[in-house]
């Protein structure tokens, strides 16, 4: 499959990994929007949050627990944000489900 995040999982495209377990990988965003900007992705390819269902949505729990652990490892004690963009209107440019973990500064309160 021609998916850049699947290629990052396989190692065909290099990345700066910050967390990994059996189901989840997290790495630094190549174009950071905040001092800490991590992408957290399932190792199983899912197009986006619009493709979640009863059969695959358990991964969201794993991703959120990873987000909490990564936030702690980056000492984001003042707070942080998790965002997932979906489809064209949501601004999703990579069709492999991913959650942005943002922190390290007072984040913009305007969400949309
Ligand atoms: P989206 O806009 O789909 O929500 O987010 C995609 C994110 O992936 C963007 O923030 C973009 O900077 C990041 N990105 C795209 N290609 C690569 C890559 O090859 N490596 C890394 N580390 N990040 C990437
Ligand atoms: Zn993929």
Short mmCIF file of N, CA and C and ligand atoms in Angstrom, two decimals:
data_model
loop_
_atom_site.label_atom_id
_atom_site.label_comp_id
_atom_site.label_asym_id
_atom_site.label_seq_id
_atom_site.Cartn_x
_atom_site.Cartn_y
_atom_site.Cartn_z
N UNK A 1 0.84 -1.20 0.00
CA UNK A 1 0.00 0.00 0.00
C UNK A 1 0.88 1.25 0.00
N UNK A 2 0.45 2.26 -0.73
CA UNK A 2 1.25 3.48 -0.86
C UNK A 2 0.85 4.47 0.25
N UNK A 3 1.34 4.19 1.44
CA UNK A 3 0.97 5.01 2.60
C UNK A 3 2.25 5.40 3.34
N UNK A 4 2.50 6.70 3.49
CA UNK A 4 3.79 7.10 4.09
C UNK A 4 3.90 6.65 5.54
N UNK A 5 2.78 6.63 6.26
CA UNK A 5 2.89 6.21 7.67
C UNK A 5 3.12 4.70 7.77
N UNK A 6 2.55 3.91 6.86
CA UNK A 6 2.89 2.48 6.84
C UNK A 6 4.37 2.29 6.53
N UNK A 7 4.93 3.16 5.68
CA UNK A 7 6.36 3.08 5.37
C UNK A 7 7.21 3.49 6.57
N UNK A 8 6.71 4.41 7.37
CA UNK A 8 7.42 4.77 8.62
C UNK A 8 7.38 3.58 9.59
N UNK A 9 6.24 2.91 9.66
CA UNK A 9 6.12 1.73 10.54
C UNK A 9 7.11 0.64 10.08
N UNK A 10 7.19 0.42 8.78
CA UNK A 10 8.07 -0.64 8.27
C UNK A 10 9.54 -0.24 8.31
N UNK A 11 9.80 1.06 8.48
CA UNK A 11 11.19 1.53 8.51
C UNK A 11 11.70 1.99 7.15
N UNK A 12 10.86 1.88 6.11
CA UNK A 12 11.27 2.32 4.77
C UNK A 12 11.48 3.83 4.71
N UNK A 13 10.72 4.57 5.53
CA UNK A 13 10.93 6.01 5.69
C UNK A 13 11.39 6.23 7.13
N UNK A 14 12.52 6.93 7.32
CA UNK A 14 13.02 7.13 8.68
C UNK A 14 12.13 8.10 9.47
N UNK A 15 12.14 7.96 10.78
CA UNK A 15 11.40 8.88 11.64
C UNK A 15 12.10 8.94 12.99
N UNK A 16 11.79 10.00 13.72
CA UNK A 16 12.32 10.15 15.08
C UNK A 16 11.32 9.58 16.06
N UNK A 17 11.46 8.30 16.38
CA UNK A 17 10.49 7.62 17.24
C UNK A 17 10.64 8.07 18.68
N UNK A 18 9.49 8.24 19.34
CA UNK A 18 9.52 8.61 20.76
C UNK A 18 8.80 7.58 21.62
N UNK A 19 8.02 6.69 21.00
CA UNK A 19 7.26 5.68 21.76
C UNK A 19 6.88 4.57 20.80
N UNK A 20 6.93 3.34 21.33
CA UNK A 20 6.48 2.21 20.51
C UNK A 20 6.04 1.09 21.42
N UNK A 21 4.92 0.46 21.08
CA UNK A 21 4.57 -0.82 21.69
C UNK A 21 4.02 -1.72 20.58
N UNK A 22 3.38 -2.80 20.98
CA UNK A 22 2.93 -3.81 20.00
C UNK A 22 1.97 -3.22 18.96
N UNK A 23 1.14 -2.25 19.41
CA UNK A 23 0.06 -1.77 18.54
C UNK A 23 0.22 -0.35 18.05
N UNK A 24 1.07 0.41 18.73
CA UNK A 24 1.12 1.86 18.52
C UNK A 24 2.55 2.32 18.27
N UNK A 25 2.70 3.31 17.37
CA UNK A 25 4.00 3.96 17.15
C UNK A 25 3.80 5.47 17.26
N UNK A 26 4.77 6.15 17.84
CA UNK A 26 4.72 7.62 17.93
C UNK A 26 6.08 8.18 17.53
N UNK A 27 6.02 9.27 16.75
CA UNK A 27 7.25 9.88 16.23
C UNK A 27 7.02 11.38 16.07
N UNK A 28 8.13 12.12 15.97
CA UNK A 28 8.04 13.57 15.86
C UNK A 28 7.48 13.99 14.50
N UNK A 29 6.58 14.96 14.50
CA UNK A 29 6.06 15.51 13.24
C UNK A 29 7.20 16.23 12.51
N UNK A 30 7.26 16.03 11.19
CA UNK A 30 8.34 16.60 10.39
C UNK A 30 8.21 18.13 10.29
N UNK A 31 7.01 18.66 10.53
CA UNK A 31 6.74 20.09 10.41
C UNK A 31 6.02 20.58 11.68
N UNK A 32 6.78 20.67 12.79
CA UNK A 32 6.13 20.87 14.08
C UNK A 32 5.40 22.21 14.21
N UNK A 33 4.21 22.16 14.79
CA UNK A 33 3.36 23.34 15.03
C UNK A 33 3.47 23.83 16.47
N UNK A 34 4.22 23.13 17.28
CA UNK A 34 4.40 23.48 18.69
C UNK A 34 5.75 22.89 19.11
N UNK A 35 6.31 23.37 20.24
CA UNK A 35 7.61 22.83 20.69
C UNK A 35 7.61 21.30 20.80
N UNK A 36 6.49 20.74 21.25
CA UNK A 36 6.32 19.27 21.21
C UNK A 36 5.17 18.97 20.25
N UNK A 37 5.48 18.24 19.18
CA UNK A 37 4.46 17.86 18.20
C UNK A 37 4.76 16.43 17.76
N UNK A 38 3.98 15.53 18.34
CA UNK A 38 4.19 14.10 18.12
C UNK A 38 2.99 13.53 17.37
N UNK A 39 3.25 12.61 16.46
CA UNK A 39 2.16 11.88 15.79
C UNK A 39 2.08 10.49 16.40
N UNK A 40 0.87 10.11 16.79
CA UNK A 40 0.64 8.79 17.39
C UNK A 40 -0.26 8.01 16.44
N UNK A 41 0.22 6.86 16.00
CA UNK A 41 -0.51 6.12 14.96
C UNK A 41 -0.66 4.64 15.34
N UNK A 42 -1.74 4.01 14.84
CA UNK A 42 -1.85 2.56 15.00
C UNK A 42 -0.93 1.86 14.00
N UNK A 43 -0.34 0.74 14.40
CA UNK A 43 0.49 -0.01 13.45
C UNK A 43 -0.36 -0.67 12.37
N UNK A 44 -1.63 -0.95 12.72
CA UNK A 44 -2.58 -1.44 11.72
C UNK A 44 -3.07 -0.25 10.91
N UNK A 45 -3.06 -0.35 9.59
CA UNK A 45 -3.55 0.76 8.77
C UNK A 45 -5.06 0.92 8.92
N UNK A 46 -5.46 2.11 9.34
CA UNK A 46 -6.87 2.53 9.33
C UNK A 46 -6.87 3.89 8.65
N UNK A 47 -7.75 4.12 7.69
CA UNK A 47 -7.69 5.36 6.90
C UNK A 47 -7.81 6.62 7.76
N UNK A 48 -8.71 6.59 8.72
CA UNK A 48 -8.94 7.76 9.55
C UNK A 48 -10.02 7.45 10.57
N UNK A 49 -10.35 8.44 11.40
CA UNK A 49 -11.35 8.22 12.45
C UNK A 49 -12.72 7.90 11.86
N UNK A 50 -12.92 8.30 10.60
CA UNK A 50 -14.19 7.97 9.93
C UNK A 50 -14.29 6.48 9.59
N UNK A 51 -13.20 5.75 9.72
CA UNK A 51 -13.20 4.32 9.43
C UNK A 51 -13.13 3.48 10.71
N UNK A 52 -13.31 4.12 11.86
CA UNK A 52 -13.35 3.35 13.11
C UNK A 52 -14.69 2.63 13.23
N UNK A 53 -14.66 1.45 13.83
CA UNK A 53 -15.87 0.67 14.07
C UNK A 53 -15.67 -0.14 15.33
N UNK A 54 -16.71 -0.87 15.71
CA UNK A 54 -16.61 -1.72 16.90
C UNK A 54 -15.41 -2.66 16.82
N UNK A 55 -15.06 -3.08 15.60
CA UNK A 55 -14.03 -4.11 15.46
C UNK A 55 -12.61 -3.57 15.54
N UNK A 56 -12.42 -2.25 15.39
CA UNK A 56 -11.04 -1.74 15.41
C UNK A 56 -10.81 -0.57 16.37
N UNK A 57 -11.88 -0.12 17.04
CA UNK A 57 -11.77 1.12 17.82
C UNK A 57 -11.06 0.96 19.16
N UNK A 58 -10.76 -0.28 19.56
CA UNK A 58 -9.99 -0.46 20.81
C UNK A 58 -8.65 0.26 20.75
N UNK A 59 -8.15 0.46 19.52
CA UNK A 59 -6.84 1.11 19.35
C UNK A 59 -6.84 2.54 19.89
N UNK A 60 -8.02 3.17 19.90
CA UNK A 60 -8.09 4.57 20.38
C UNK A 60 -7.71 4.63 21.86
N UNK A 61 -8.09 3.62 22.60
CA UNK A 61 -7.69 3.55 24.02
C UNK A 61 -6.16 3.43 24.13
N UNK A 62 -5.59 2.56 23.32
CA UNK A 62 -4.12 2.39 23.36
C UNK A 62 -3.42 3.70 22.98
N UNK A 63 -3.98 4.39 21.98
CA UNK A 63 -3.37 5.65 21.53
C UNK A 63 -3.46 6.72 22.61
N UNK A 64 -4.60 6.81 23.28
CA UNK A 64 -4.74 7.84 24.33
C UNK A 64 -3.86 7.53 25.53
N UNK A 65 -3.71 6.25 25.85
CA UNK A 65 -2.80 5.91 26.96
C UNK A 65 -1.36 6.20 26.56
N UNK A 66 -1.03 5.97 25.29
CA UNK A 66 0.31 6.33 24.80
C UNK A 66 0.50 7.84 24.88
N UNK A 67 -0.54 8.60 24.50
CA UNK A 67 -0.45 10.07 24.54
C UNK A 67 -0.14 10.55 25.95
N UNK A 68 -0.83 9.99 26.92
CA UNK A 68 -0.60 10.38 28.31
C UNK A 68 0.84 10.06 28.73
N UNK A 69 1.31 8.89 28.34
CA UNK A 69 2.68 8.48 28.71
C UNK A 69 3.72 9.38 28.03
N UNK A 70 3.50 9.69 26.74
CA UNK A 70 4.44 10.55 26.01
C UNK A 70 4.44 11.96 26.61
N UNK A 71 3.25 12.47 26.92
CA UNK A 71 3.15 13.81 27.53
C UNK A 71 3.95 13.85 28.82
N UNK A 72 3.85 12.80 29.61
CA UNK A 72 4.62 12.75 30.86
C UNK A 72 6.12 12.71 30.57
N UNK A 73 6.50 11.95 29.54
CA UNK A 73 7.93 11.82 29.24
C UNK A 73 8.52 13.13 28.71
N UNK A 74 7.68 14.00 28.14
CA UNK A 74 8.13 15.32 27.69
C UNK A 74 7.87 16.41 28.73
N UNK A 75 7.46 15.98 29.92
CA UNK A 75 7.23 16.90 31.05
C UNK A 75 6.20 17.99 30.72
N UNK A 76 5.13 17.60 30.04
CA UNK A 76 4.09 18.58 29.67
C UNK A 76 3.12 18.76 30.84
N UNK A 77 3.66 19.12 31.98
CA UNK A 77 2.86 19.17 33.21
C UNK A 77 1.82 20.28 33.17
N UNK A 78 2.04 21.30 32.33
CA UNK A 78 1.09 22.41 32.23
C UNK A 78 -0.09 22.12 31.32
N UNK A 79 -0.03 20.97 30.61
CA UNK A 79 -1.13 20.60 29.73
C UNK A 79 -0.67 20.29 28.32
N UNK A 80 -1.59 19.74 27.56
CA UNK A 80 -1.29 19.32 26.20
C UNK A 80 -2.62 19.08 25.48
N UNK A 81 -2.53 18.80 24.19
CA UNK A 81 -3.74 18.64 23.36
C UNK A 81 -3.54 17.46 22.43
N UNK A 82 -4.62 16.72 22.20
CA UNK A 82 -4.63 15.65 21.19
C UNK A 82 -5.69 16.00 20.15
N UNK A 83 -5.31 15.93 18.87
CA UNK A 83 -6.21 16.29 17.77
C UNK A 83 -6.10 15.23 16.68
N UNK A 84 -7.25 14.87 16.11
CA UNK A 84 -7.20 14.05 14.89
C UNK A 84 -8.02 14.73 13.80
N UNK A 85 -7.41 14.96 12.66
CA UNK A 85 -8.09 15.57 11.53
C UNK A 85 -8.71 14.47 10.67
N UNK A 86 -9.91 14.75 10.13
CA UNK A 86 -10.62 13.75 9.33
C UNK A 86 -11.08 14.35 8.01
N UNK A 87 -10.63 13.75 6.92
CA UNK A 87 -11.10 14.13 5.59
C UNK A 87 -10.68 15.52 5.17
N UNK A 88 -11.23 15.95 4.06
CA UNK A 88 -10.84 17.23 3.45
C UNK A 88 -11.15 18.42 4.35
N UNK A 89 -12.38 18.51 4.84
CA UNK A 89 -12.75 19.64 5.68
C UNK A 89 -11.98 19.65 6.99
N UNK A 90 -11.63 18.47 7.47
CA UNK A 90 -10.86 18.37 8.71
C UNK A 90 -9.39 18.65 8.51
N UNK A 91 -8.95 18.72 7.25
CA UNK A 91 -7.55 19.02 6.97
C UNK A 91 -6.64 17.81 7.05
N UNK A 92 -7.21 16.62 6.84
CA UNK A 92 -6.38 15.40 6.89
C UNK A 92 -5.60 15.26 5.59
N UNK A 93 -4.27 15.27 5.69
CA UNK A 93 -3.43 15.14 4.50
C UNK A 93 -2.86 13.74 4.35
N UNK A 94 -2.78 13.00 5.44
CA UNK A 94 -2.27 11.62 5.38
C UNK A 94 -3.41 10.69 5.80
N UNK A 95 -3.81 9.80 4.87
CA UNK A 95 -4.95 8.90 5.15
C UNK A 95 -4.46 7.64 5.85
N UNK A 96 -3.85 7.84 7.00
CA UNK A 96 -3.56 6.76 7.96
C UNK A 96 -3.88 7.40 9.31
N UNK A 97 -4.83 6.84 10.02
CA UNK A 97 -5.28 7.43 11.29
C UNK A 97 -4.09 7.89 12.13
N UNK A 98 -4.14 9.13 12.55
CA UNK A 98 -3.08 9.65 13.42
C UNK A 98 -3.64 10.70 14.35
N UNK A 99 -3.04 10.77 15.51
CA UNK A 99 -3.42 11.76 16.52
C UNK A 99 -2.22 12.66 16.76
N UNK A 100 -2.43 13.96 16.64
CA UNK A 100 -1.38 14.93 16.94
C UNK A 100 -1.37 15.16 18.45
N UNK A 101 -0.21 15.02 19.06
CA UNK A 101 -0.03 15.41 20.46
C UNK A 101 0.78 16.70 20.45
N UNK A 102 0.17 17.77 20.98
CA UNK A 102 0.77 19.10 20.92
C UNK A 102 0.96 19.66 22.32
N UNK A 103 2.10 20.31 22.54
CA UNK A 103 2.33 20.92 23.84
C UNK A 103 3.65 21.65 23.88
N UNK A 104 3.99 22.10 25.07
CA UNK A 104 5.26 22.82 25.26
C UNK A 104 5.11 24.32 25.15
N UNK A 105 3.88 24.79 24.94
CA UNK A 105 3.58 26.22 24.96
C UNK A 105 2.09 26.37 25.26
N UNK A 106 1.64 27.58 25.54
CA UNK A 106 0.21 27.84 25.69
C UNK A 106 -0.41 27.76 24.31
N UNK A 107 -1.24 26.76 24.08
CA UNK A 107 -1.76 26.51 22.74
C UNK A 107 -2.89 27.49 22.40
N UNK A 108 -3.00 27.76 21.11
CA UNK A 108 -4.09 28.61 20.60
C UNK A 108 -5.44 28.04 21.05
N UNK A 109 -6.29 28.88 21.63
CA UNK A 109 -7.57 28.37 22.12
C UNK A 109 -8.62 28.28 21.01
N UNK A 110 -8.31 28.89 19.85
CA UNK A 110 -9.26 28.85 18.75
C UNK A 110 -9.10 27.51 18.02
N UNK A 111 -10.08 26.64 18.16
CA UNK A 111 -9.94 25.30 17.60
C UNK A 111 -10.35 25.24 16.13
N UNK A 112 -11.14 26.18 15.67
CA UNK A 112 -11.60 26.10 14.29
C UNK A 112 -11.85 27.50 13.74
P1 LIG B 1 -2.73 15.78 8.91
O1 LIG B 1 -2.67 17.10 8.21
O2 LIG B 1 -3.06 14.64 7.98
O3 LIG B 1 -3.61 15.79 10.13
O4 LIG B 1 -1.29 15.54 9.50
C1 LIG B 1 -0.27 14.92 8.79
C2 LIG B 1 0.99 15.29 9.50
O5 LIG B 1 2.02 14.43 9.07
C3 LIG B 1 1.47 16.73 9.20
O6 LIG B 1 1.54 17.46 10.43
C4 LIG B 1 2.84 16.53 8.55
O7 LIG B 1 3.78 17.48 8.95
C5 LIG B 1 3.22 15.13 9.00
N1 LIG B 1 4.07 14.41 8.06
C6 LIG B 1 3.84 14.24 6.72
N2 LIG B 1 4.81 13.47 6.18
C7 LIG B 1 5.65 13.14 7.19
C8 LIG B 1 6.84 12.35 7.25
O8 LIG B 1 7.32 11.79 6.26
N3 LIG B 1 7.44 12.23 8.47
C9 LIG B 1 6.93 12.83 9.59
N4 LIG B 1 7.62 12.65 10.74
N5 LIG B 1 5.81 13.57 9.57
C10 LIG B 1 5.18 13.73 8.39
ZN1 LIG B 2 -0.91 3.31 6.43
#
